[in-house]
Structure formats: C-alpha cells, structure tokens
Amino acid sequence: MAAVEQYEYLRLKDAVVCIGQKVSFYGVVRDYDQPKPTRGSDFVCTMTVEDMSYNKPGLRLIVFSSGVDNLPRVRFVGDIVRFHRVEIGVHNHSPQAVAKMKLGAAFVLFEGKQGVGHRPYQVSSRTYTFQDYDCQIIDLLRGWIADHPMGLDATDYLVPICGLKEGSYFDLCCKVLVVDKREPDHNLVLYVWDGTDAPPAYATLGNETEGREAQISETIQNHLPVLPREVLCAFPPIGSVLSVVPDVPVEQLPVKLPEPGNWVKFRNLTCRVRFGVYEAVFLRESKISLLLSNHGIVKERERLYQNRLSENGRLPQWSPKPLKSLTVTDYEHVPFSTLREIIVHPQVTFKFRCLAQVVAILPRNVMDFCALTEPENKHASEQEELKNENTEYVYRLRLTLEDPTARVHAFLYGKDAAKFFNGHSAAELQSGSATVGPLQRKVNKLLGIEEHGSHECTRSEGNCNPPWIKCCLKSYYLQKETPWESRRFRIFGTTLPG
C-alpha cells in the first residue's frame, strides 16, 4: 500500500515570507469574492485568509481555474479553507498568494462554526488527504474563531446606508431582502437594508436648469416603487431599502448571487441618484461576500436597529430633533406610521398619521389647483362624503410624499384641501383674487424652495430642502371589484398654518 503523502501546513506568518515558493496552509476566510470571469478564458475568485499568527491585514489569495466549478464557493465569511501548492508573491509591497488549479493547486472548505464535525462541504479533488492532525488544526481554528469573532472591519470606505453620497465609492454591509429579475432596465436588482435611513436625495437636484428641473419634477411625480405589495409586506417597518443594480453584462456578474435573508458585504460600489432616489451600482471591480449572523458588524447593525425601534419609534433619522413640523393635525395622539407601513397595512381602508416631506405637487401651477366639479362618479368608498360637497369650485391636487421608507401619491380634495390651506377657498383662487400670492408662498414652503415670483411649483436653483410635515392620510379604493388594485390615499385633518 502506498504511503499517504504528508503535508506541512505553515502558519500564515511563516508562509508570507516564502516569496517565490509554493506552500500549503490552513486559514480562516475573512473576506471573499464570488467567482467571476477574467478578461481571458479563465475564471477567478479572491479571498483574504487569516489565522492567529497573521490576522491583520491577512493574506490576499487569488484563485484561477479554467472552469467555475473548480473554484472555491465559500458559504460564509468565517469558514475555514485548506490550500495545497499555493505560490507566494508580492503585490503593491504586500504578500499575495496565487493558486492556479490547472497547475496542481488544491483546496478543501469546512464550516467555521463549532460542533459540526470535520466533513468538508467542498473539495477540489475526490482524492484529497485528511488525517488526525487535520482535525486538530480545524478544531484549533474554530476555537480561535469563537474567541475572536469576525470584527467590524471599520474602514473609511465602509459606510451604512445613512452615509451614502452621490458619486462616492464605498463598501456596504447589509441584509438582502429581495433578488428581483423583473426590472426592465437591468438584468436584476438586489434590494438591501441595514436598518438606517438613506439621506434625502432631492437636494442633489438643486443645480439643474429650469427646463431640466421640470423634467425631474415630473419624473419624481410619476415614479413609485415597482415591487408588489405582497413583497413589501415582508420588509422591516423602518430603514431605507437600497437597490443595487449591475453596471456590467450578466456574464460578468458573480456566478452565485446571495439569497433573500443573507447578510452580505459589498466592496467597491458606487452611488448615484435615479428618479430622486439613491441606488448603488455594482461595477466590474465590485465584490460581494456572505456574512454569518454572528459576524460583528451584523450583530452591531441589528443592535442599532432594535435601539431605533425602542427609542425613536417611527421617526426618520433625518428629521429635526426636537421634532418640528410645518403642519399640525387634528389627531396628535395617533402614533406615526412609516409610509411603508401604510402601503402594506392589511386593511384596504384605514386612517394613519405620518411624518413625511413633499417632494412634488401636481398640477405644477397654483392657478390649476381648483376645478369645477359635480358630486358624481366619485370614489366608491367616499361617495356619501362627497355628496355633501356643495361648492362649485373645489381644490383637486396631488402631493407626492416621501419618507426614508417609501414614496406615495396623496390627493388633496374639497373641504380637506380648504382646511389644509387654512381658509384659502378654491372659489377665491379661481377668481384670481389676492389668494394666489399667499397660497403660492405656502406651496413654496412645502417644497422647500425660494420664491420666484411665478405661480409654478418648482424648486429654486441651488436650494431644495423640503421641511417635514405631520400628515393624516386615509386610504380608499376606486373599484369595489378590485379594491387593492384601485387603492388611493387622501390627506385629511391636516392644516398648514399661516
């Protein structure tokens, strides 16, 4: 019987000084990038490994193979990998290991958590060796992992969703909520969340020309989230959901994408604003790795989220403290709901109170806010109420409300609108009286714009900061046969003083 080949496994501290040599070692995966095609015909994946002898900054390892199935598929950061015949080199004055599978390199992957045995979950060769001292090394590394869990890896590039800036490059640790392949403009979209609120993106629109501004305003008016309500029902009640879209062909994306519920770390994303909302862009240079639920940054994100729920309730992180509102409501005792909670509420007709910002108004011209109307052919769930509307001219406009969780269209109509504008009647506005000027100033305050002297609801160049408003909303439907599909929202019980 042939003798089993004996391997010498070096500590990483000893391996990194063997420049130009091939070595074998065990390591804990601290960072990992899913396999992707190279610019040639091969596939590649990269990872950073560490052990108790060399854990800062860890050893960068690049693995090449002619087939994607021969590359490591690390399940989670914190798993254990064994490599044979890896060449040590230097890149940018730092040690770097290169494993070429077609030149004899080999690997075995194990779970990093304790109490799961020593059976590998992936091997590069069916004839891999495994002896008693392999078990000892694995147990030793697992014990070290348990005593030294993966840390926060805090760097200047690692930011939460609340720290996004347009045009910046950043790393992001977050939870994947949805992997959506229905988006027509992209191959897929990942919707992710970390419990924090994205900063308002409308401020980035302030330097546009007037014509471009009108186009942007109309875009904001019409663009609402595309995910179905049944999907949104599974989202957390607070915290912005960020879309991650690829800027590379589908064949250049990682072979295996994360699944809903996975915590992941993205590296080298960039940020842009689309339809007045932040989105992250996955570039060719971007990377993604899975995180275990006990990873330090995962635990920290979840702790901060629970603190938000217990301390601040539904208040947005970007709202002023102490809270200031441009409006008052008749129901100050009612707790706030986020717009996401309002969208997914299980009853089709209900009343809510929210804290939001007005990002657009339709019609854009104040003189078009009122219309001649008759109390017929109105909303199925409000016909009795509207039969009592006796004014010939009534307000009829639509506000686009936004908070960190969602954007909704809310209608202002009839007596509710007259109350909102605090005594400025639609009939007076229609007659072209002195009501126009005061009403325009109120609209300007709602949108956070400077006055232009015109009667159009447009943001002023270089200044766009809508104030927060308390707002009562009620949901209703247009068609009894399809109540959810025809569901709408209307503002009531809310006044804009002045």
Short mmCIF file of C-alpha atoms in Angstrom, two decimals:
data_model
loop_
_atom_site.label_atom_id
_atom_site.label_comp_id
_atom_site.label_asym_id
_atom_site.label_seq_id
_atom_site.Cartn_x
_atom_site.Cartn_y
_atom_site.Cartn_z
CA MET A 1 0.00 0.00 0.00
CA ALA A 2 1.38 3.40 -0.97
CA ALA A 3 2.17 5.72 1.89
CA VAL A 4 -0.16 8.68 2.42
CA GLU A 5 1.53 11.89 1.38
CA GLN A 6 2.46 14.08 4.35
CA TYR A 7 1.92 17.83 4.05
CA GLU A 8 3.50 20.56 6.10
CA TYR A 9 1.00 23.29 6.83
CA LEU A 10 2.66 26.59 7.55
CA ARG A 11 1.35 29.27 9.80
CA LEU A 12 0.40 32.25 7.65
CA LYS A 13 3.09 34.30 9.40
CA ASP A 14 5.65 31.84 8.08
CA ALA A 15 4.01 31.35 4.68
CA VAL A 16 4.08 35.03 3.67
CA VAL A 17 7.88 35.17 3.80
CA CYS A 18 8.31 32.25 1.37
CA ILE A 19 8.42 34.53 -1.67
CA GLY A 20 8.57 32.60 -4.94
CA GLN A 21 7.84 29.27 -3.23
CA LYS A 22 4.77 27.03 -3.17
CA VAL A 23 3.34 26.37 0.27
CA SER A 24 0.37 24.71 1.96
CA PHE A 25 -1.66 26.26 4.77
CA TYR A 26 -4.97 26.48 6.63
CA GLY A 27 -6.74 29.81 7.04
CA VAL A 28 -9.98 31.44 8.13
CA VAL A 29 -11.77 33.30 5.33
CA ARG A 30 -12.13 36.91 6.41
CA ASP A 31 -13.21 38.28 3.02
CA TYR A 32 -14.38 36.56 -0.15
CA ASP A 33 -15.42 37.41 -3.68
CA GLN A 34 -17.72 35.13 -5.65
CA PRO A 35 -16.21 33.54 -8.81
CA LYS A 36 -16.41 35.63 -11.96
CA PRO A 37 -14.90 35.50 -15.47
CA THR A 38 -11.48 37.03 -16.16
CA ARG A 39 -10.84 39.16 -19.22
CA GLY A 40 -9.50 35.99 -20.84
CA SER A 41 -10.99 32.48 -20.85
CA ASP A 42 -10.45 31.61 -17.16
CA PHE A 43 -12.46 32.24 -14.00
CA VAL A 44 -11.18 33.82 -10.81
CA CYS A 45 -12.14 34.33 -7.21
CA THR A 46 -10.32 36.21 -4.49
CA MET A 47 -10.33 35.95 -0.72
CA THR A 48 -8.44 37.15 2.33
CA VAL A 49 -7.41 34.50 4.84
CA GLU A 50 -6.04 34.83 8.36
CA ASP A 51 -5.06 32.79 11.39
CA MET A 52 -3.92 33.54 14.92
CA SER A 53 -0.39 34.29 13.67
CA TYR A 54 -1.35 36.69 10.85
CA ASN A 55 -4.74 38.37 11.15
CA LYS A 56 -4.00 41.97 10.30
CA PRO A 57 -4.23 42.60 7.42
CA GLY A 58 -4.49 38.92 6.45
CA LEU A 59 -3.17 37.24 3.30
CA ARG A 60 -4.79 38.08 -0.03
CA LEU A 61 -5.33 34.93 -2.11
CA ILE A 62 -6.26 34.81 -5.82
CA VAL A 63 -7.52 31.54 -7.29
CA PHE A 64 -7.58 30.86 -11.05
CA SER A 65 -9.29 27.99 -12.85
CA SER A 66 -10.37 27.12 -16.38
CA GLY A 67 -13.83 26.18 -15.05
CA VAL A 68 -16.01 27.89 -12.50
CA ASP A 69 -16.87 24.57 -10.79
CA ASN A 70 -13.23 24.14 -9.77
CA LEU A 71 -13.15 27.38 -7.77
CA PRO A 72 -13.91 27.69 -4.03
CA ARG A 73 -17.50 28.53 -3.19
CA VAL A 74 -17.15 29.90 0.32
CA ARG A 75 -20.53 29.82 2.03
CA PHE A 76 -19.82 32.37 4.73
CA VAL A 77 -17.07 34.65 5.88
CA GLY A 78 -15.53 32.83 8.85
CA ASP A 79 -15.35 29.42 7.18
CA ILE A 80 -12.05 27.52 7.04
CA VAL A 81 -10.06 26.74 3.88
CA ARG A 82 -7.08 24.44 3.32
CA PHE A 83 -4.83 25.05 0.32
CA HIS A 84 -2.03 22.97 -1.21
CA ARG A 85 0.65 24.22 -3.60
CA VAL A 86 -0.02 27.95 -3.47
CA GLU A 87 2.68 30.32 -4.73
CA ILE A 88 3.60 33.29 -2.56
CA GLY A 89 4.42 36.58 -4.30
CA VAL A 90 4.34 40.31 -3.68
CA HIS A 91 1.83 42.86 -4.97
CA ASN A 92 1.96 46.56 -4.09
CA HIS A 93 4.60 45.80 -1.46
CA SER A 94 2.32 43.30 0.32
CA PRO A 95 2.37 39.48 0.31
CA GLN A 96 -0.07 37.84 -2.08
CA ALA A 97 -0.82 34.18 -2.74
CA VAL A 98 -1.80 32.80 -6.14
CA ALA A 99 -3.41 29.38 -6.59
CA LYS A 100 -3.62 28.03 -10.15
CA MET A 101 -5.88 25.00 -10.16
CA LYS A 102 -4.67 23.68 -13.53
CA LEU A 103 -1.06 23.73 -12.22
CA GLY A 104 -1.78 21.49 -9.24
CA ALA A 105 -3.24 23.74 -6.53
CA ALA A 106 -5.94 22.13 -4.40
CA PHE A 107 -8.36 23.23 -1.67
CA VAL A 108 -10.82 21.90 0.90
CA LEU A 109 -13.54 24.00 2.57
CA PHE A 110 -15.00 23.48 6.08
CA GLU A 111 -17.62 25.29 8.14
CA GLY A 112 -16.11 27.65 10.66
CA LYS A 113 -18.58 27.09 13.49
CA GLN A 114 -18.00 24.57 16.23
CA GLY A 115 -19.85 21.29 16.74
CA VAL A 116 -20.47 20.39 13.08
CA GLY A 117 -17.84 17.68 12.55
CA HIS A 118 -14.93 17.68 10.13
CA ARG A 119 -16.61 16.77 6.86
CA PRO A 120 -15.77 19.34 4.16
CA TYR A 121 -18.58 20.93 2.17
CA GLN A 122 -16.44 21.40 -0.95
CA VAL A 123 -13.25 19.74 -2.23
CA SER A 124 -11.33 20.35 -5.43
CA SER A 125 -10.32 16.67 -5.72
CA ARG A 126 -12.08 13.46 -4.73
CA THR A 127 -8.76 12.01 -3.62
CA TYR A 128 -7.96 14.66 -1.03
CA THR A 129 -5.97 13.62 2.03
CA PHE A 130 -7.28 14.01 5.57
CA GLN A 131 -5.64 12.83 8.77
CA ASP A 132 -5.90 13.25 12.52
CA TYR A 133 -3.76 16.36 12.63
CA ASP A 134 -6.13 17.98 10.11
CA CYS A 135 -8.89 17.60 12.70
CA GLN A 136 -6.65 19.18 15.30
CA ILE A 137 -5.90 22.20 13.10
CA ILE A 138 -9.59 22.69 12.28
CA ASP A 139 -10.57 22.47 15.97
CA LEU A 140 -7.83 24.92 16.87
CA LEU A 141 -9.02 27.44 14.25
CA ARG A 142 -12.67 27.01 15.25
CA GLY A 143 -11.80 27.73 18.86
CA TRP A 144 -9.91 30.83 17.80
CA ILE A 145 -12.87 31.99 15.69
CA ALA A 146 -15.22 31.51 18.66
CA ASP A 147 -12.95 33.59 20.91
CA HIS A 148 -12.25 36.19 18.22
CA PRO A 149 -15.39 36.58 16.07
CA MET A 150 -15.11 38.45 12.81
CA GLY A 151 -14.80 42.13 13.75
CA LEU A 152 -16.42 45.26 12.40
CA ASP A 153 -13.69 45.75 9.77
CA ALA A 154 -14.23 49.51 10.10
CA THR A 155 -12.59 51.49 7.31
CA ASP A 156 -13.16 54.85 5.71
CA TYR A 157 -14.86 53.06 2.81
CA LEU A 158 -17.33 51.08 4.93
CA VAL A 159 -20.48 53.18 5.34
CA PRO A 160 -24.08 52.44 6.34
CA ILE A 161 -26.95 53.38 4.04
CA CYS A 162 -27.41 56.60 6.01
CA GLY A 163 -23.91 57.66 4.92
CA LEU A 164 -24.45 57.47 1.17
CA LYS A 165 -23.13 60.26 -1.05
CA GLU A 166 -23.76 60.60 -4.76
CA GLY A 167 -20.67 59.75 -6.83
CA SER A 168 -18.78 58.16 -3.93
CA TYR A 169 -17.21 54.69 -3.85
CA PHE A 170 -17.94 52.66 -0.75
CA ASP A 171 -18.26 49.29 0.97
CA LEU A 172 -21.58 48.21 2.45
CA CYS A 173 -22.64 45.52 4.93
CA CYS A 174 -26.36 44.85 4.61
CA LYS A 175 -29.15 42.28 4.50
CA VAL A 176 -30.54 41.13 1.15
CA LEU A 177 -34.34 41.39 1.15
CA VAL A 178 -35.19 40.65 -2.49
CA VAL A 179 -33.38 39.46 -5.62
CA ASP A 180 -35.60 40.82 -8.38
CA LYS A 181 -35.15 39.89 -12.04
CA ARG A 182 -38.20 41.77 -13.34
CA GLU A 183 -36.61 45.24 -13.68
CA PRO A 184 -36.65 46.04 -17.43
CA ASP A 185 -33.63 48.37 -17.41
CA HIS A 186 -31.27 45.90 -15.72
CA ASN A 187 -30.58 42.19 -15.66
CA LEU A 188 -31.54 42.12 -11.98
CA VAL A 189 -31.85 44.29 -8.90
CA LEU A 190 -30.90 43.41 -5.34
CA TYR A 191 -32.89 45.24 -2.66
CA VAL A 192 -30.85 45.53 0.54
CA TRP A 193 -31.33 47.03 4.03
CA ASP A 194 -29.23 47.76 7.11
CA GLY A 195 -31.74 49.46 9.42
CA THR A 196 -30.61 53.04 8.71
CA ASP A 197 -32.25 55.79 6.64
CA ALA A 198 -30.76 56.99 3.36
CA PRO A 199 -30.23 60.76 3.28
CA PRO A 200 -32.71 62.78 1.21
CA ALA A 201 -31.64 62.70 -2.44
CA TYR A 202 -33.71 65.65 -3.70
CA ALA A 203 -31.01 68.10 -2.59
CA THR A 204 -28.82 66.81 -5.43
CA LEU A 205 -31.34 68.21 -7.92
CA GLY A 206 -30.81 71.84 -6.91
CA ASN A 207 -28.25 72.83 -9.56
CA GLU A 208 -30.31 71.83 -12.58
CA THR A 209 -31.55 74.26 -15.19
CA GLU A 210 -35.20 75.25 -15.12
CA GLY A 211 -36.12 73.05 -18.07
CA ARG A 212 -34.26 70.09 -16.65
CA GLU A 213 -35.86 70.75 -13.26
CA ALA A 214 -39.33 70.48 -14.77
CA GLN A 215 -38.39 67.11 -16.24
CA ILE A 216 -37.02 65.91 -12.91
CA SER A 217 -40.10 67.11 -11.06
CA GLU A 218 -42.34 65.17 -13.43
CA THR A 219 -40.13 62.09 -13.05
CA ILE A 220 -40.42 62.23 -9.26
CA GLN A 221 -44.18 62.65 -9.60
CA ASN A 222 -44.63 59.51 -11.63
CA HIS A 223 -42.01 57.11 -10.29
CA LEU A 224 -43.16 54.88 -7.45
CA PRO A 225 -41.65 51.58 -6.18
CA VAL A 226 -42.17 48.71 -8.60
CA LEU A 227 -42.16 45.87 -6.07
CA PRO A 228 -45.56 44.25 -5.44
CA ARG A 229 -47.30 44.95 -2.16
CA GLU A 230 -47.04 41.31 -1.09
CA VAL A 231 -43.25 41.59 -1.31
CA LEU A 232 -43.17 44.87 0.62
CA CYS A 233 -45.19 43.21 3.40
CA ALA A 234 -42.09 41.21 4.38
CA PHE A 235 -39.88 44.31 4.70
CA PRO A 236 -38.95 45.77 8.11
CA PRO A 237 -41.14 48.74 9.13
CA ILE A 238 -38.27 51.27 9.27
CA GLY A 239 -34.99 51.74 7.43
CA SER A 240 -34.43 52.60 3.77
CA VAL A 241 -34.30 49.79 1.23
CA LEU A 242 -31.47 50.41 -1.23
CA SER A 243 -31.47 48.97 -4.74
CA VAL A 244 -28.18 47.53 -6.01
CA VAL A 245 -28.06 47.40 -9.81
CA PRO A 246 -25.34 45.91 -12.03
CA ASP A 247 -23.38 48.07 -14.44
CA VAL A 248 -21.77 45.05 -16.11
CA PRO A 249 -23.07 42.38 -18.53
CA VAL A 250 -24.75 39.43 -16.86
CA GLU A 251 -21.88 37.10 -17.79
CA GLN A 252 -19.50 39.25 -15.72
CA LEU A 253 -21.60 39.06 -12.55
CA PRO A 254 -20.68 36.66 -9.74
CA VAL A 255 -21.74 33.14 -10.65
CA LYS A 256 -23.67 32.64 -7.42
CA LEU A 257 -25.71 35.53 -6.08
CA PRO A 258 -26.87 35.87 -2.45
CA GLU A 259 -30.34 34.78 -1.47
CA PRO A 260 -33.00 36.78 0.39
CA GLY A 261 -32.20 36.81 4.08
CA ASN A 262 -28.42 36.66 3.61
CA TRP A 263 -26.23 39.30 5.22
CA VAL A 264 -23.52 40.32 2.77
CA LYS A 265 -20.58 42.66 2.40
CA PHE A 266 -20.30 44.60 -0.85
CA ARG A 267 -16.97 46.18 -1.75
CA ASN A 268 -16.29 48.98 -4.19
CA LEU A 269 -19.83 50.00 -5.04
CA THR A 270 -20.62 53.47 -6.33
CA CYS A 271 -23.68 55.59 -5.68
CA ARG A 272 -25.97 57.55 -8.00
CA VAL A 273 -29.39 59.19 -7.84
CA ARG A 274 -32.15 57.90 -10.11
CA PHE A 275 -35.73 59.21 -10.02
CA GLY A 276 -34.77 61.22 -6.94
CA VAL A 277 -33.73 58.08 -5.02
CA TYR A 278 -30.29 56.75 -4.16
CA GLU A 279 -29.19 53.49 -5.73
CA ALA A 280 -25.94 51.56 -5.51
CA VAL A 281 -24.16 50.39 -8.66
CA PHE A 282 -22.27 47.09 -8.86
CA LEU A 283 -19.21 47.61 -11.06
CA ARG A 284 -16.79 45.18 -12.69
CA GLU A 285 -14.41 45.85 -9.79
CA SER A 286 -17.13 45.34 -7.16
CA LYS A 287 -17.12 42.27 -4.93
CA ILE A 288 -19.58 40.51 -2.67
CA SER A 289 -19.23 38.01 0.17
CA LEU A 290 -21.68 36.37 2.59
CA LEU A 291 -21.60 37.07 6.33
CA LEU A 292 -22.65 34.78 9.17
CA SER A 293 -25.33 36.02 11.55
CA ASN A 294 -22.77 36.20 14.37
CA HIS A 295 -20.39 38.42 12.40
CA GLY A 296 -19.52 41.51 14.41
CA ILE A 297 -20.98 44.06 12.01
CA VAL A 298 -24.19 42.04 11.55
CA LYS A 299 -24.75 41.97 15.30
CA GLU A 300 -23.96 45.69 15.51
CA ARG A 301 -26.42 46.59 12.73
CA GLU A 302 -29.18 44.53 14.34
CA ARG A 303 -28.48 46.05 17.76
CA LEU A 304 -28.71 49.59 16.39
CA TYR A 305 -31.96 48.73 14.59
CA GLN A 306 -33.55 47.40 17.79
CA ASN A 307 -32.43 50.55 19.59
CA ARG A 308 -34.15 52.67 16.93
CA LEU A 309 -37.40 50.77 17.37
CA SER A 310 -37.37 51.10 21.15
CA GLU A 311 -36.13 54.70 21.44
CA ASN A 312 -37.43 56.67 18.45
CA GLY A 313 -40.32 54.61 17.16
CA ARG A 314 -41.10 55.61 13.58
CA LEU A 315 -39.22 58.90 13.46
CA PRO A 316 -36.85 59.23 10.49
CA GLN A 317 -33.17 59.61 11.36
CA TRP A 318 -33.02 62.79 9.28
CA SER A 319 -35.97 64.53 10.95
CA PRO A 320 -35.11 67.51 13.18
CA LYS A 321 -34.57 67.00 16.88
CA PRO A 322 -36.59 68.19 18.66
CA LEU A 323 -39.24 67.44 16.08
CA LYS A 324 -40.51 70.41 14.06
CA SER A 325 -43.39 70.24 11.59
CA LEU A 326 -44.70 72.80 9.13
CA THR A 327 -48.22 71.44 9.67
CA VAL A 328 -50.49 70.43 12.53
CA THR A 329 -53.07 67.64 12.61
CA ASP A 330 -56.36 67.03 14.38
CA TYR A 331 -55.07 63.71 15.69
CA GLU A 332 -51.82 64.45 17.50
CA HIS A 333 -52.42 61.48 19.83
CA VAL A 334 -52.17 58.95 16.97
CA PRO A 335 -48.70 57.36 16.66
CA PHE A 336 -46.76 57.88 13.45
CA SER A 337 -46.67 55.18 10.79
CA THR A 338 -43.98 54.99 8.14
CA LEU A 339 -45.14 55.20 4.53
CA ARG A 340 -44.05 51.59 4.07
CA GLU A 341 -46.32 50.53 6.92
CA ILE A 342 -49.16 52.49 5.36
CA ILE A 343 -48.67 50.79 1.98
CA VAL A 344 -48.69 47.27 3.46
CA HIS A 345 -51.45 47.78 6.04
CA PRO A 346 -53.76 44.74 5.95
CA GLN A 347 -56.98 46.80 5.71
CA VAL A 348 -57.66 48.43 2.37
CA THR A 349 -59.42 51.40 4.01
CA PHE A 350 -57.79 52.87 7.10
CA LYS A 351 -56.61 56.13 8.65
CA PHE A 352 -52.99 56.95 9.51
CA ARG A 353 -50.70 59.71 10.70
CA CYS A 354 -47.23 60.03 9.17
CA LEU A 355 -44.18 62.29 9.11
CA ALA A 356 -43.03 62.98 5.57
CA GLN A 357 -41.71 65.55 3.09
CA VAL A 358 -43.45 66.89 0.00
CA VAL A 359 -41.15 66.27 -2.98
CA ALA A 360 -43.57 67.18 -5.78
CA ILE A 361 -47.02 68.69 -6.39
CA LEU A 362 -49.35 68.22 -9.34
CA PRO A 363 -50.56 70.42 -11.03
CA ARG A 364 -47.38 72.47 -11.04
CA ASN A 365 -49.23 75.76 -11.49
CA VAL A 366 -51.08 77.06 -8.41
CA MET A 367 -53.83 78.52 -10.60
CA ASP A 368 -54.70 74.97 -11.69
CA PHE A 369 -55.28 73.69 -8.13
CA CYS A 370 -59.05 74.11 -8.33
CA ALA A 371 -61.61 72.71 -10.73
CA LEU A 372 -65.32 72.83 -11.42
CA THR A 373 -66.79 69.57 -10.19
CA GLU A 374 -70.02 67.68 -9.51
CA PRO A 375 -70.56 65.11 -6.74
CA GLU A 376 -70.92 62.14 -9.05
CA ASN A 377 -68.71 59.34 -10.36
CA LYS A 378 -66.51 59.70 -7.30
CA HIS A 379 -64.56 57.15 -5.29
CA ALA A 380 -66.58 54.10 -4.35
CA SER A 381 -65.56 54.26 -0.67
CA GLU A 382 -66.24 58.02 -0.34
CA GLN A 383 -69.42 58.68 -2.32
CA GLU A 384 -71.53 59.59 0.70
CA GLU A 385 -68.93 62.07 1.93
CA LEU A 386 -68.55 63.76 -1.45
CA LYS A 387 -72.31 64.16 -1.89
CA ASN A 388 -72.03 66.82 0.78
CA GLU A 389 -69.50 68.86 -1.22
CA ASN A 390 -71.63 71.84 -2.29
CA THR A 391 -69.01 74.24 -3.57
CA GLU A 392 -68.89 74.76 -7.28
CA TYR A 393 -65.11 75.06 -7.36
CA VAL A 394 -63.06 72.66 -5.25
CA TYR A 395 -59.38 72.02 -4.76
CA ARG A 396 -58.05 68.99 -6.60
CA LEU A 397 -54.32 68.35 -6.44
CA ARG A 398 -51.83 65.60 -5.68
CA LEU A 399 -48.87 65.71 -3.31
CA THR A 400 -46.01 63.23 -3.60
CA LEU A 401 -44.98 62.38 -0.04
CA GLU A 402 -41.66 60.78 0.83
CA ASP A 403 -40.01 59.41 3.95
CA PRO A 404 -36.95 57.11 4.18
CA THR A 405 -39.10 54.01 3.64
CA ALA A 406 -41.30 54.83 0.64
CA ARG A 407 -42.94 57.40 -1.62
CA VAL A 408 -46.71 57.72 -2.09
CA HIS A 409 -49.10 59.96 -4.00
CA ALA A 410 -51.68 61.58 -1.71
CA PHE A 411 -54.61 63.60 -3.02
CA LEU A 412 -55.93 66.87 -1.54
CA TYR A 413 -59.59 67.40 -2.37
CA GLY A 414 -62.55 69.57 -1.45
CA LYS A 415 -63.02 70.56 2.19
CA ASP A 416 -59.91 68.63 3.26
CA ALA A 417 -57.84 70.80 0.93
CA ALA A 418 -59.53 74.02 2.09
CA LYS A 419 -58.70 73.04 5.68
CA PHE A 420 -55.13 72.21 4.67
CA PHE A 421 -54.64 75.66 3.12
CA ASN A 422 -56.25 77.23 6.20
CA GLY A 423 -59.13 79.27 4.83
CA HIS A 424 -57.99 79.99 1.29
CA SER A 425 -61.04 78.80 -0.65
CA ALA A 426 -60.92 77.33 -4.13
CA ALA A 427 -63.53 79.84 -5.30
CA GLU A 428 -61.30 82.73 -4.24
CA LEU A 429 -58.34 81.20 -6.03
CA GLN A 430 -60.38 80.69 -9.20
CA SER A 431 -61.46 84.33 -9.19
CA GLY A 432 -57.82 85.41 -9.35
CA SER A 433 -58.02 87.39 -6.11
CA ALA A 434 -55.35 88.10 -3.54
CA THR A 435 -55.45 84.40 -2.55
CA VAL A 436 -52.89 83.49 -5.23
CA GLY A 437 -49.89 85.11 -3.56
CA PRO A 438 -50.40 83.68 -0.04
CA LEU A 439 -51.17 80.24 -1.49
CA GLN A 440 -48.03 80.31 -3.62
CA ARG A 441 -45.94 81.14 -0.57
CA LYS A 442 -47.42 78.17 1.29
CA VAL A 443 -46.64 75.87 -1.61
CA ASN A 444 -43.09 77.18 -1.75
CA LYS A 445 -42.66 76.40 1.94
CA LEU A 446 -43.97 72.85 1.43
CA LEU A 447 -41.46 72.19 -1.33
CA GLY A 448 -38.59 73.93 0.43
CA ILE A 449 -37.95 76.41 -2.39
CA GLU A 450 -37.27 80.09 -2.68
CA GLU A 451 -39.86 82.32 -4.28
CA HIS A 452 -39.54 83.11 -7.99
CA GLY A 453 -42.49 85.44 -8.33
CA SER A 454 -44.23 82.90 -10.58
CA HIS A 455 -47.15 80.64 -9.85
CA GLU A 456 -45.41 77.36 -10.61
CA CYS A 457 -44.31 74.74 -8.06
CA THR A 458 -40.65 74.36 -8.99
CA ARG A 459 -37.51 74.10 -6.93
CA SER A 460 -35.21 77.08 -6.98
CA GLU A 461 -31.72 76.62 -8.29
CA GLY A 462 -29.26 75.65 -5.55
CA ASN A 463 -31.92 75.44 -2.81
CA CYS A 464 -34.07 72.40 -2.17
CA ASN A 465 -34.84 71.34 1.37
CA PRO A 466 -38.50 70.40 1.96
CA PRO A 467 -39.49 70.65 5.62
CA TRP A 468 -41.06 67.73 7.45
CA ILE A 469 -44.82 67.77 7.81
CA LYS A 470 -47.19 65.83 10.00
CA CYS A 471 -49.94 64.47 7.83
CA CYS A 472 -53.13 62.45 8.28
CA LEU A 473 -53.85 60.02 5.45
CA LYS A 474 -56.85 57.82 4.73
CA SER A 475 -56.85 55.04 2.20
CA TYR A 476 -59.79 54.32 -0.10
CA TYR A 477 -60.50 52.45 -3.32
CA LEU A 478 -61.98 53.34 -6.67
CA GLN A 479 -63.44 49.96 -7.68
CA LYS A 480 -65.27 47.55 -5.37
CA GLU A 481 -64.28 44.66 -7.60
CA THR A 482 -60.56 45.43 -7.31
CA PRO A 483 -60.07 47.32 -4.03
CA TRP A 484 -56.32 46.72 -3.64
CA GLU A 485 -55.51 47.46 -7.26
CA SER A 486 -57.50 50.71 -7.18
CA ARG A 487 -56.38 51.79 -3.70
CA ARG A 488 -55.55 55.50 -3.27
CA PHE A 489 -54.58 57.87 -0.45
CA ARG A 490 -56.13 61.20 0.56
CA ILE A 491 -54.97 63.85 3.04
CA PHE A 492 -57.39 64.90 5.79
CA GLY A 493 -57.35 66.51 9.23
CA THR A 494 -54.17 68.46 8.42
CA THR A 495 -53.59 72.22 8.44
CA LEU A 496 -50.78 74.37 7.09
CA PRO A 497 -50.90 77.46 9.35
CA GLY A 498 -50.23 80.99 8.21
#
